[in-house]
Coordinates of C-alpha atoms in Angstrom, one line a residue:
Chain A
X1 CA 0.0 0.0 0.0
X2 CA 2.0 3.2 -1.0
X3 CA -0.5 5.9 0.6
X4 CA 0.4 3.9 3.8
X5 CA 4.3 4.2 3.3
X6 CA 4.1 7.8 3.4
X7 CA 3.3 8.4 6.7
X8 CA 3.9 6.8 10.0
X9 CA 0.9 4.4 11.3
X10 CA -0.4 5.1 14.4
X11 CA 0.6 1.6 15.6
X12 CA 2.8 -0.5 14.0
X13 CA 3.3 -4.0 15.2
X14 CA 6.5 -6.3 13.5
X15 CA 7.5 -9.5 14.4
X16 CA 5.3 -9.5 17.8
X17 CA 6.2 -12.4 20.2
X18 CA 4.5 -13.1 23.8
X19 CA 5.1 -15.8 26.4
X20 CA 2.6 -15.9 29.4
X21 CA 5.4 -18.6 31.7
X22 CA 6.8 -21.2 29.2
X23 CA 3.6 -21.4 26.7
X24 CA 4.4 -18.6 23.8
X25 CA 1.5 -17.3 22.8
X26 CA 2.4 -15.2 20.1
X27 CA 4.9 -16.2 17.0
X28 CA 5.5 -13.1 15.0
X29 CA 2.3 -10.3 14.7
X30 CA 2.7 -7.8 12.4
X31 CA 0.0 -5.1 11.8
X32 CA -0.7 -1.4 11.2
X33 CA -3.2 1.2 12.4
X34 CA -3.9 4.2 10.9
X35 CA -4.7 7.3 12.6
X36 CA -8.5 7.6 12.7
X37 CA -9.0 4.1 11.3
X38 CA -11.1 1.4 13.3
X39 CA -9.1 -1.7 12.5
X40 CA -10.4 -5.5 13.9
X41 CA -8.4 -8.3 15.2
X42 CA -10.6 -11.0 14.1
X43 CA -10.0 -14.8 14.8
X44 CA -11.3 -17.9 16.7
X45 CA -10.8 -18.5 20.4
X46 CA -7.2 -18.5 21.6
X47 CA -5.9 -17.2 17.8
X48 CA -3.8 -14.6 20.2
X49 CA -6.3 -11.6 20.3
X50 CA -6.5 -10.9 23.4
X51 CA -2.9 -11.2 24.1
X52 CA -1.7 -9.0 20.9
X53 CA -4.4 -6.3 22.8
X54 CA -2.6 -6.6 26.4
X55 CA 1.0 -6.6 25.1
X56 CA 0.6 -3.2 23.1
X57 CA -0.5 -2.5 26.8
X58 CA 2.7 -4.2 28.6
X59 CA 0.3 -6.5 30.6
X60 CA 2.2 -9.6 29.9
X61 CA 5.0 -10.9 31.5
X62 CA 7.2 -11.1 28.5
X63 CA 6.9 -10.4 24.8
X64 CA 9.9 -9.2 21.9
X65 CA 10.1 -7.7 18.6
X66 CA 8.3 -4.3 17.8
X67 CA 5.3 -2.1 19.1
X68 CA 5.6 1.2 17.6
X69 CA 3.3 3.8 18.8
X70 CA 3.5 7.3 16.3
X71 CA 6.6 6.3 15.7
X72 CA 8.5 5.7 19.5
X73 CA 8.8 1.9 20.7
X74 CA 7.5 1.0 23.9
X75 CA 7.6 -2.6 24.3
X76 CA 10.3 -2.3 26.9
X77 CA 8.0 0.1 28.7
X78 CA 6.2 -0.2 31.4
X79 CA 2.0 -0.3 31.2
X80 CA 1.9 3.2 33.0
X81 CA 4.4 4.9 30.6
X82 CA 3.0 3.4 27.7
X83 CA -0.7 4.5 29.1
X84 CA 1.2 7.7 29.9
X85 CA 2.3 8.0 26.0
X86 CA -1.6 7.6 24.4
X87 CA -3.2 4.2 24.7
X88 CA -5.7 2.7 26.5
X89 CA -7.4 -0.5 26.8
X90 CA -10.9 -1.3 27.8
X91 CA -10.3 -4.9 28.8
X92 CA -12.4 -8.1 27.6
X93 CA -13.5 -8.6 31.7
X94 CA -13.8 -4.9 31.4
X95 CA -12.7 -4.4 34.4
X96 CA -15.1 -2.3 36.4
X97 CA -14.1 -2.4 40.4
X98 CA -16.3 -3.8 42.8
X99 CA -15.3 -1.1 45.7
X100 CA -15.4 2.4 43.3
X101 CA -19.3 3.6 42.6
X102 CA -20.0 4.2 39.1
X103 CA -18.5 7.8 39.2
X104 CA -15.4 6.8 41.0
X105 CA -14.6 4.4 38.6
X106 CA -15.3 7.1 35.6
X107 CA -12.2 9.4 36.9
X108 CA -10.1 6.8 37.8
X109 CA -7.8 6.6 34.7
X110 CA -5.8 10.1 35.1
X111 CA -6.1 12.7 32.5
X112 CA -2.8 12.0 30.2
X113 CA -3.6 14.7 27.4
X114 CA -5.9 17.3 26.6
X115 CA -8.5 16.9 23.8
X116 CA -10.3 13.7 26.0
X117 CA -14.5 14.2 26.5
X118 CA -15.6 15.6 29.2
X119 CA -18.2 14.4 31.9
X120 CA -20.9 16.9 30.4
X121 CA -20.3 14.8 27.0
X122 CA -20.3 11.2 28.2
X123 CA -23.1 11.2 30.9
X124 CA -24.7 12.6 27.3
X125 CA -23.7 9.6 25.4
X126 CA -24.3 7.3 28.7
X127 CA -27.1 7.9 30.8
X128 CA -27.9 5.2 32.3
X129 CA -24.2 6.2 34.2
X130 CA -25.6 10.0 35.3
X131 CA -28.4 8.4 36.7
X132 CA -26.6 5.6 38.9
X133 CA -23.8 7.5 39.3
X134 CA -23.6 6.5 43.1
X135 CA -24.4 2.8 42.6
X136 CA -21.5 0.5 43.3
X137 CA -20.1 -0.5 40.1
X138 CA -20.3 -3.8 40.0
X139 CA -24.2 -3.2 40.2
X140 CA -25.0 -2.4 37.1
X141 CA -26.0 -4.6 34.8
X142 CA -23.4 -5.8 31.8
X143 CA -24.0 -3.4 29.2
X144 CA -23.6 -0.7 31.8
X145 CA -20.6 -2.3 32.8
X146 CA -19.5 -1.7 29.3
X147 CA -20.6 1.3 28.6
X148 CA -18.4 2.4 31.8
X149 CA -15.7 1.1 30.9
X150 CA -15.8 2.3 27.3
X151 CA -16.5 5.6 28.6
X152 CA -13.7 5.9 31.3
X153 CA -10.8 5.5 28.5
X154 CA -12.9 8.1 26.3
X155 CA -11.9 10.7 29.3
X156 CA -8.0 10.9 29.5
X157 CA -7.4 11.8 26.4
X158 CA -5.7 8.6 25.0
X159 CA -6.2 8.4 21.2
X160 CA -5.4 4.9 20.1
X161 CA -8.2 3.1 22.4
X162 CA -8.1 -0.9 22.0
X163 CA -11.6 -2.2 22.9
X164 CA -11.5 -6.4 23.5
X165 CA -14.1 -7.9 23.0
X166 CA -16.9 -4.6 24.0
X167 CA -19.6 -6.8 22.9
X168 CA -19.4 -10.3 24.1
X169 CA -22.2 -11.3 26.1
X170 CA -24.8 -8.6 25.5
X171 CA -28.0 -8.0 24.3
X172 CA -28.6 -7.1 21.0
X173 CA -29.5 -3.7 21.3
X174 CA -26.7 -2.8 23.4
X175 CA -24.7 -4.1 20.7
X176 CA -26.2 -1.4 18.4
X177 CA -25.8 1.4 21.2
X178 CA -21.6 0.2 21.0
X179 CA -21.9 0.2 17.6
X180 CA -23.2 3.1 17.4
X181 CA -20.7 4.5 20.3
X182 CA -17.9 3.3 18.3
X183 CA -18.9 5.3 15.1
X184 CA -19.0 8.5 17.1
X185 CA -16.0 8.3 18.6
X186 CA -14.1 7.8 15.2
X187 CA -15.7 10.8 14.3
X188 CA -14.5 12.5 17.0
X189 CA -10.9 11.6 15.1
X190 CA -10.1 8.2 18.0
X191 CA -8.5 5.9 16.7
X192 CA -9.7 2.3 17.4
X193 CA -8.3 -1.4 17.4
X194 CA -11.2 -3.5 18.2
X195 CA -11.1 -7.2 19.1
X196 CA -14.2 -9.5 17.8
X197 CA -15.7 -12.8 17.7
X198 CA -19.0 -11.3 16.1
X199 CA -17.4 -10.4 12.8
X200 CA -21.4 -9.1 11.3
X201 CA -21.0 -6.6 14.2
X202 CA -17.0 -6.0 13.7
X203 CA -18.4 -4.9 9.8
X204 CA -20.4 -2.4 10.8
X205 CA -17.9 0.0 12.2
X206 CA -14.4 -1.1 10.9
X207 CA -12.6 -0.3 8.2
X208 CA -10.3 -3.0 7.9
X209 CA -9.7 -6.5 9.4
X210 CA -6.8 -8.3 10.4
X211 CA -7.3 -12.3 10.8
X212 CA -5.8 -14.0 13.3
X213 CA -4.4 -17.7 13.5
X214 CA -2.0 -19.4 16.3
X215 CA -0.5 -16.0 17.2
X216 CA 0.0 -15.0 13.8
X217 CA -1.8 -12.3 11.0
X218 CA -2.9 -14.2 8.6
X219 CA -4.6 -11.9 6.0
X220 CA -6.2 -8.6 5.8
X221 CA -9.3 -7.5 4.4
X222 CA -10.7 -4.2 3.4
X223 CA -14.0 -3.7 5.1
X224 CA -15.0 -2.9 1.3
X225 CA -13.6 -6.4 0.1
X226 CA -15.7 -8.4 2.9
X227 CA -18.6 -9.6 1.1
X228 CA -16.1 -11.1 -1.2
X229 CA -14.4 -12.6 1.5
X230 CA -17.0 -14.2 2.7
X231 CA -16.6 -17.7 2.2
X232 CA -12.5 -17.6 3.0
X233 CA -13.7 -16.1 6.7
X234 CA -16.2 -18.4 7.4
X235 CA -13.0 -20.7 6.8
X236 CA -10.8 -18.9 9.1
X237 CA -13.5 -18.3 12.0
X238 CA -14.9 -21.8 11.6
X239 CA -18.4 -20.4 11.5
Chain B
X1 CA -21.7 4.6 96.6
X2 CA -23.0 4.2 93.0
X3 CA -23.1 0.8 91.7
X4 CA -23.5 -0.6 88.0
X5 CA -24.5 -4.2 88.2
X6 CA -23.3 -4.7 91.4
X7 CA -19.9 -3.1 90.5
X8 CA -18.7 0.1 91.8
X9 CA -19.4 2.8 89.2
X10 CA -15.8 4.2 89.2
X11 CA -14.3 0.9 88.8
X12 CA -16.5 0.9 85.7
X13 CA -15.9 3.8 84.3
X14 CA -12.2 2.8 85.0
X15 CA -11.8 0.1 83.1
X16 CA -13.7 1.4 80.4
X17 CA -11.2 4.3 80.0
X18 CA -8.4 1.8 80.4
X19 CA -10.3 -0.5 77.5
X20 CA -10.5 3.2 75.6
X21 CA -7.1 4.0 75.9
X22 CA -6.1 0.1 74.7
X23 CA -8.5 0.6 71.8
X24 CA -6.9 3.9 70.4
X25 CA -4.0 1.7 69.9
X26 CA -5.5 -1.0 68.3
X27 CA -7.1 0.6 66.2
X28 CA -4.2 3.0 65.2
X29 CA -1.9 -0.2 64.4
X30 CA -4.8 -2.5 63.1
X31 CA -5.5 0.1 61.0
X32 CA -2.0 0.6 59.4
X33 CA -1.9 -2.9 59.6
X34 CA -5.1 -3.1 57.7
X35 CA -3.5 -0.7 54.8
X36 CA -0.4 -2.2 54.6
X37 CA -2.0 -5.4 53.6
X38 CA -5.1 -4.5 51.4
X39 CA -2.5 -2.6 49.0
X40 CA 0.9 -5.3 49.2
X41 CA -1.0 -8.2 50.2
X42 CA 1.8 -8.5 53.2
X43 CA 1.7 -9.0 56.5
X44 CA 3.8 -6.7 58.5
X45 CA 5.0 -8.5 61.3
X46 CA 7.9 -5.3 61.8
X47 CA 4.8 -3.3 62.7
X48 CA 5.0 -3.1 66.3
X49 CA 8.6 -2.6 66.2
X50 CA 8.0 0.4 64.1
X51 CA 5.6 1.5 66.8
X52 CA 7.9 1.4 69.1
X53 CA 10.7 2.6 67.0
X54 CA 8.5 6.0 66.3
X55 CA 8.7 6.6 70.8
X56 CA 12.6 6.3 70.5
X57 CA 12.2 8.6 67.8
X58 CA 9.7 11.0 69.9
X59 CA 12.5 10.8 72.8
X60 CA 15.6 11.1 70.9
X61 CA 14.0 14.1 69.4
X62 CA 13.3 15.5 72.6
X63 CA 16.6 14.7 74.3
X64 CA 18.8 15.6 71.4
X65 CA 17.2 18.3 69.7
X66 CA 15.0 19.7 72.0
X67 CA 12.1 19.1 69.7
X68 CA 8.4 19.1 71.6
X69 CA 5.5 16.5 72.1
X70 CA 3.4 18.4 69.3
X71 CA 6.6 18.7 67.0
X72 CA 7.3 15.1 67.8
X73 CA 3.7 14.0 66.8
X74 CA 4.5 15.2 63.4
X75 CA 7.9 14.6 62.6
X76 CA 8.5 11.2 64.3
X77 CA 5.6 9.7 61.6
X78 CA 7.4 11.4 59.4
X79 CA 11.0 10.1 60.0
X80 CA 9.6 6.4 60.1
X81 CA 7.8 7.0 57.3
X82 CA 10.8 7.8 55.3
X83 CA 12.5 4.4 56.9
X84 CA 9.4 2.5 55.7
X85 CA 10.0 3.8 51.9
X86 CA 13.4 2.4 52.4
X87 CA 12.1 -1.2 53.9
X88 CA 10.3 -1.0 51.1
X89 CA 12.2 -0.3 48.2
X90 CA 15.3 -2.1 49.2
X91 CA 13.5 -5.5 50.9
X92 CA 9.6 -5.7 50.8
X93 CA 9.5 -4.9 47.5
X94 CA 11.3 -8.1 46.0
X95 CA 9.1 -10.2 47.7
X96 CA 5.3 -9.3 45.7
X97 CA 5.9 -12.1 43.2
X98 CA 6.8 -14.9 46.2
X99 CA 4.8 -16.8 48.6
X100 CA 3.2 -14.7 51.8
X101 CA 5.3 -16.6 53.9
X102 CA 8.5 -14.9 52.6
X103 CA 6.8 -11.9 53.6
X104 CA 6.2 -12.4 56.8
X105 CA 10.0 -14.0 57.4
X106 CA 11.3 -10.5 56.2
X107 CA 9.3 -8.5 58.4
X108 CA 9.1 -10.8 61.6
X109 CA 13.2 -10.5 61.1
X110 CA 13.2 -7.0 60.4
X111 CA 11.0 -6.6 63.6
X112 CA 13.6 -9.0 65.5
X113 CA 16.7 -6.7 64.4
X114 CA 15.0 -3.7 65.2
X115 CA 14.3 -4.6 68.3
X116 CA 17.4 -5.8 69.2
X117 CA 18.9 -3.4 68.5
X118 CA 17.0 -1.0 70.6
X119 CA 17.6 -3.3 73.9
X120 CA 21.2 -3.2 72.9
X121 CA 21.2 0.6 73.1
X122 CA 18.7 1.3 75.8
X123 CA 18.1 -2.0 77.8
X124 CA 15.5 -3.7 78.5
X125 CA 13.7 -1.3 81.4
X126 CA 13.4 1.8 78.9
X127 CA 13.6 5.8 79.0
X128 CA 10.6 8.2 80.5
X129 CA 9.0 10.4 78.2
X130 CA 7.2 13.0 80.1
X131 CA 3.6 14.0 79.6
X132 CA 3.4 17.0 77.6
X133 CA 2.5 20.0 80.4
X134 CA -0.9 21.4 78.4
X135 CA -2.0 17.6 78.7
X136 CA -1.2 17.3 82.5
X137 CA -3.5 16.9 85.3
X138 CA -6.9 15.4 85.9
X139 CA -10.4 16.9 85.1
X140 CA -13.7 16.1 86.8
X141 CA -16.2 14.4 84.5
X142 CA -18.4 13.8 87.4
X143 CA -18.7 10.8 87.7
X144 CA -14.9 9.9 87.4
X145 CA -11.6 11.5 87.4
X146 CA -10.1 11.1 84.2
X147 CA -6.5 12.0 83.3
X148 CA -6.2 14.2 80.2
X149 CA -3.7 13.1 78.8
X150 CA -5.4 9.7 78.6
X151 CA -8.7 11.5 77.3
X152 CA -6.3 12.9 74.5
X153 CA -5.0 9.5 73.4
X154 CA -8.8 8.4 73.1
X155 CA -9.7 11.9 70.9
X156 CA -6.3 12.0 68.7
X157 CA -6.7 8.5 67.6
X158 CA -10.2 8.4 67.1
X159 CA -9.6 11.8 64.7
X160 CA -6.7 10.5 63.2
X161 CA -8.8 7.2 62.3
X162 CA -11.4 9.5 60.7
X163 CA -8.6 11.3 58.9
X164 CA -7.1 7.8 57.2
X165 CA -11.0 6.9 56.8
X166 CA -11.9 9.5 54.7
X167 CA -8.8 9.7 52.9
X168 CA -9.5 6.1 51.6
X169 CA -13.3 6.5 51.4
X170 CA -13.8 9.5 50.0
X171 CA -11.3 11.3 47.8
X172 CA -9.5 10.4 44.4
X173 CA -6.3 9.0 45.9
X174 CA -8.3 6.8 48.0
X175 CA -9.9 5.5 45.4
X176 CA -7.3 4.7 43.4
X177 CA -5.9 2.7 46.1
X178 CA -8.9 0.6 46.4
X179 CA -9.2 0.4 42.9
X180 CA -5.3 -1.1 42.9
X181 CA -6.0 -3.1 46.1
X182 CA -8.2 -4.9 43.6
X183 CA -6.8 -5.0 40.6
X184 CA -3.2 -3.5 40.3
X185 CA -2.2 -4.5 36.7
X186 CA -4.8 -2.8 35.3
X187 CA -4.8 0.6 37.6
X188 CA -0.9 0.7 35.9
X189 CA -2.6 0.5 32.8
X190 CA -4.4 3.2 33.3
X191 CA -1.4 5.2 33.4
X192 CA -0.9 5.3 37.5
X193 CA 2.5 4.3 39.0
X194 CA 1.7 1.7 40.8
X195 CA 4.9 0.5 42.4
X196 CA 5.5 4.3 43.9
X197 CA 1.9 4.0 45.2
X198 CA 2.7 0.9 47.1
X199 CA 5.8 2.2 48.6
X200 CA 3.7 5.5 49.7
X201 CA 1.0 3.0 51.1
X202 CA 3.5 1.2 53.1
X203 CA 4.8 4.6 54.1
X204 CA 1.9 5.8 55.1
X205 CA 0.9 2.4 56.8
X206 CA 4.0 2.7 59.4
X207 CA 3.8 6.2 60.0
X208 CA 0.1 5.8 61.6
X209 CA 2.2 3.3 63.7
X210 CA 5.1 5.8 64.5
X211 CA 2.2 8.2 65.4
X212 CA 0.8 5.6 67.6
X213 CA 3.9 5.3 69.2
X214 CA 4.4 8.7 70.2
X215 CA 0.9 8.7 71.8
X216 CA 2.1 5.7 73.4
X217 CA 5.3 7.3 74.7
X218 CA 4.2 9.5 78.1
X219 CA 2.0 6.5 79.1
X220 CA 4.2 3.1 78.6
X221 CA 7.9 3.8 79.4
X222 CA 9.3 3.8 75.6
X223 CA 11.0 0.7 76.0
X224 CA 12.1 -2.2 73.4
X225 CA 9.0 -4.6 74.1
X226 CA 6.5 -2.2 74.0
X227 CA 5.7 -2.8 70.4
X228 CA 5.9 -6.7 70.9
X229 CA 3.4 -6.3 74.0
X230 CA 1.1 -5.0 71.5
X231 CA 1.2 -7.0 68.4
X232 CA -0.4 -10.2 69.1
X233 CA -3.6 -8.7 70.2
X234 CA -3.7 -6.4 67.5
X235 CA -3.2 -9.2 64.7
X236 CA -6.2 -10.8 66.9
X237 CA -8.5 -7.2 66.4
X238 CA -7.1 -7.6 62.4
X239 CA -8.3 -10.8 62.4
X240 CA -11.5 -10.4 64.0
X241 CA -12.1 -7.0 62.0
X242 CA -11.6 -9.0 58.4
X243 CA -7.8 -9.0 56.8
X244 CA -7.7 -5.6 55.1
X245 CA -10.8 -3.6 56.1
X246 CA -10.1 -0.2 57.2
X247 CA -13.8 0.5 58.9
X248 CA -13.4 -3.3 60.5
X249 CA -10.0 -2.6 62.1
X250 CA -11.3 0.9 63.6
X251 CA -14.4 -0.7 64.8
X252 CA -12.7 -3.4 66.3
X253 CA -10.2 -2.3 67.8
X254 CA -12.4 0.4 69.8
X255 CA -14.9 -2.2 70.5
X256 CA -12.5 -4.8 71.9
X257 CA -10.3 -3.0 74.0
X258 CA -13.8 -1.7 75.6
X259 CA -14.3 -5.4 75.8
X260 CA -10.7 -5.4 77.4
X261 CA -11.6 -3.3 80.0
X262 CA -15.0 -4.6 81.1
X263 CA -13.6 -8.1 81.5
X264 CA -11.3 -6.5 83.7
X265 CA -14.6 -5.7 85.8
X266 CA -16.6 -8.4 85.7
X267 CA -14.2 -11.4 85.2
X268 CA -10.5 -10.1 85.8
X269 CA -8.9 -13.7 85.2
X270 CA -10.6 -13.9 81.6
X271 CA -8.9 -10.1 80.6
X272 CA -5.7 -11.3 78.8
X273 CA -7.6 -14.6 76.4
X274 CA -10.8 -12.6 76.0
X275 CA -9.8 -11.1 72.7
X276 CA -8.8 -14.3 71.7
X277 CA -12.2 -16.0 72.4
X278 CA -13.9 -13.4 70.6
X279 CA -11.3 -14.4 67.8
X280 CA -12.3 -18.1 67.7
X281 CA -16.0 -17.4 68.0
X282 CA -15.7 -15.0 65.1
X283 CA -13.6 -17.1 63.0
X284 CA -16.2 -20.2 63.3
X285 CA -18.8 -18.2 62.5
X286 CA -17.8 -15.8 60.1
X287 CA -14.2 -16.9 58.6
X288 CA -13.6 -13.8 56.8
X289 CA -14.0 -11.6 59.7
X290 CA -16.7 -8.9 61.2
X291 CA -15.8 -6.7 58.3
X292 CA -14.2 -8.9 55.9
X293 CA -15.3 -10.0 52.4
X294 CA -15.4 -13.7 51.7
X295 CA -12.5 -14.5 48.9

């Protein structure tokens, strides 16, 4: 792709290994995001999503080769300074905490960089969060859940914002409301990396799709080129 | 004279300042305690000897430099405080990704050494530190004399457990801390530097028990044991208040030195395992403690 050679991606992943103990998890990931591009990581159970997501984040115990974030490496970092730098992750157990009400677990993430959505916005986007703002947060139900922890990250500013997973679980008209959350925010010029199992929800908001096998990319398909690709997915997701 | 259940009302009231006074301390230490092992997951076993390290402190600050009761209340937290950063990030600290037993080897030496080497330099019979002369005397409650210094002890660690309870409860940084008590890898991924947060919670953890210890100083005689006296009861009141529950260790430590004290009343020979009864019939009943979440 030579429009993509002329500028630096957003994220660029090369050669991408991971070990959690002695099992390696990942064998060589390469990928790009674009700025203001919603890309997917798309692949079956245990392809190596999830982990590619937490070791752009430095959440696991070892991994080698190359994470570049606009340009500056970071996987020697450590999670805060690579938080610190632009990126943050809304994790697939999405992580809401049992002793912070709903509010409290809003402004935990620090502000990192101007240019994040303010409260005023979000409870606008969100408002099943104004009105329980006091509830514990483990008391909502799960879409809340996500919709909390999808809007915390959308606060500190953070640009590249890697969702895992935002829809496993839930109804399906929460799904739309995500969906639908997801296409605002690239609007609002984020830039997304997106893991999904649900690849007819994945093609309603991305613009490209990376598939995963045994902690490797695979191929890459244009959002445009999916109907094509039909049959060749429904190889590689076994659906 | 006035009677309470057949018992003399002043010997009541008594006791039930002496339980007071006990609780204050309790509650200061379980609390630190409390802190200390809700954010590192470690059981400080050198807490009592930090305790009594933060008297020495209070004395050799007013022997040496002349330095007051009130400035000593301050600074002493303070100096131990800066010790406990560097028990931290020199021992503790290598010990998060081993077994808890490790832990409490480190600390339960730590507390050995440090108190060795206090008897070393003082001996065993200690040094007097004298009562502070706005606190001195006695006032008339009417129905008992109470010393107010004593009184003091009761107020200052009842405010200073309000202080650490709202901190936790109710601002931003408190928050964070509970929200990395639960689930540190992902408060770090947030962007929040976790490791210098659990240094400044173990900090903060010994300093309550340097403060402690400077209340403690004008009514003990700072000596070497006077942490060690201390210690096993208050890991009964963490216990009994739930591993890790900052409302449950000031709660119970209050309520079981007034417990304390009123067994001293009514059954004197049952004073010194009564804690430790309570302790058993809480742990049957309700393993994770008073306060305590089941895991």
């Amino acid at each position: 792709m030579p429009d993509a050679m002329l500028e630096v991606p957003m994220l660029e992943v090369r050669g991408l290994n991971a070990w959690y103990g002695e099992s390696h998890i990942l064998h060589g990931v390469d990928f790009d995001v674009r700025e203001g591009e919603v890309v997917t990581l798309l692949g079956r159970n245990g392809a190596g999503k999830t982990t590619t997501m937490k070791s752009i984040m430095g959440l696991v115990p070892r991994r080698e080769g190359k994470i570049a974030f606009k340009g500056q490496e970071t996987v020697n970092l450590r999670s805060d300074m690579i938080a610190r730098a632009g990126i943050a992750l809304c994790p697939e157990e999405r992580g809401i905490f049992a002793s912070l009400s709903v509010t409290e677990n809003l402004m935990l993430p620090p502000v990192i960089a101007p240019g994040g959505l303010d409260v005023a916005t979000i409870h606008a986007l969100f408002p099943n969060l104004k009105e329980r703002a006091n509830s514990q947060g483990t008391k909502l139900s799960g879409g809340e859940q996500q919709m909390l922890a999808i809007a915390r990250i959308l606060r500190t500013g953070a640009k590249l914002l890697l969702l895992d997973e935002p829809t496993e679980g839930l109804a399906p008209v929460i799904v739309q409301q995500i969906g639908r959350t997801i296409r605002e925010i690239k609007q609002r010029g984020y830039t997304v990396l997106l893991v999904e199992q649900n690849f007819r929800f994945a093609a309603t908001v991305a613009d490209r799709h990376y598939v995963m096998e045994h902690g490797r990319v695979v191929d890459m398909i244009p959002n445009s080129e999916l109907s094509a690709n039909m049959d060749k997915l429904h190889d590689y997701l076994g659906v | 004279m006035f009677m309470i259940l057949g018992y003399p009302a002043p010997l009541m009231f008594g006791q039930l300042l002496l339980g007071l006074i006990n609780g204050a301390f309790y509650a200061l230490l379980s609390l630190g305690l409390a802190v200390i092992f809700g954010m590192l997951n470690i059981v400080n076993f050198a807490h009592g000897a930090l305790f009594m390290l933060g008297a020495f402190v209070a004395w050799g600050l007013l022997n040496f430099l002349g330095v007051n009761y009130w400035f000593a209340l301050l600074l002493a937290p303070l100096i131990v405080g800066v010790f406990g950063v560097l028990l931290e990030k020199t021992l503790i600290a290598r010990l998060y990704k081993l077994d808890h037993l490790y832990g409490l080897l480190l600390t339960f030496g730590l507390a050995l050494i440090i108190e060795g080497l206090a008897r070393n330099e003082f001996g065993s019979s200690g040094v007097p530190y004298p009562i502070p002369s706005l606190l001195q005397g006695a006032t008339n409650l009417g129905f008992m004399f109470m010393p107010i210094y004593r009184g003091w002890v009761v107020l200052a660690s009842a405010i200073m457990c309000l202080i650490t309870w709202l901190i936790i409860e109710k601002t931003s940084i408190g928050a964070t801390l509970r929200a990395a008590t639960e689930n540190a890898p992902l408060v770090q991924a947030f962007g929040i530097n976790v490791p210098r947060m659990i240094t400044l919670t173990y900090a903060g953890g010994v300093a309550l028990a340097a403060f402690a210890g400077v209340l403690a100083a004008p009514i003990y005689s700072v000596n070497p044991n006077m942490g060690a006296n201390f210690i096993i009861t208050v890991f009964a009141v963490v216990v009994i208040g739930g591993m890790g529950s900052i409302l449950g260790s000031i709660v119970t430590g209050f309520g079981l030195g007034v417990i304390e004290g009123l067994t001293k009343v009514f059954y004197p020979q049952g004073s010194s395992v009564v804690i430790f009864v309570v302790m058993v019939i809480v742990l049957l009943v309700r393993p994770a403690g008073l306060f305590g979440k089941a895991a």
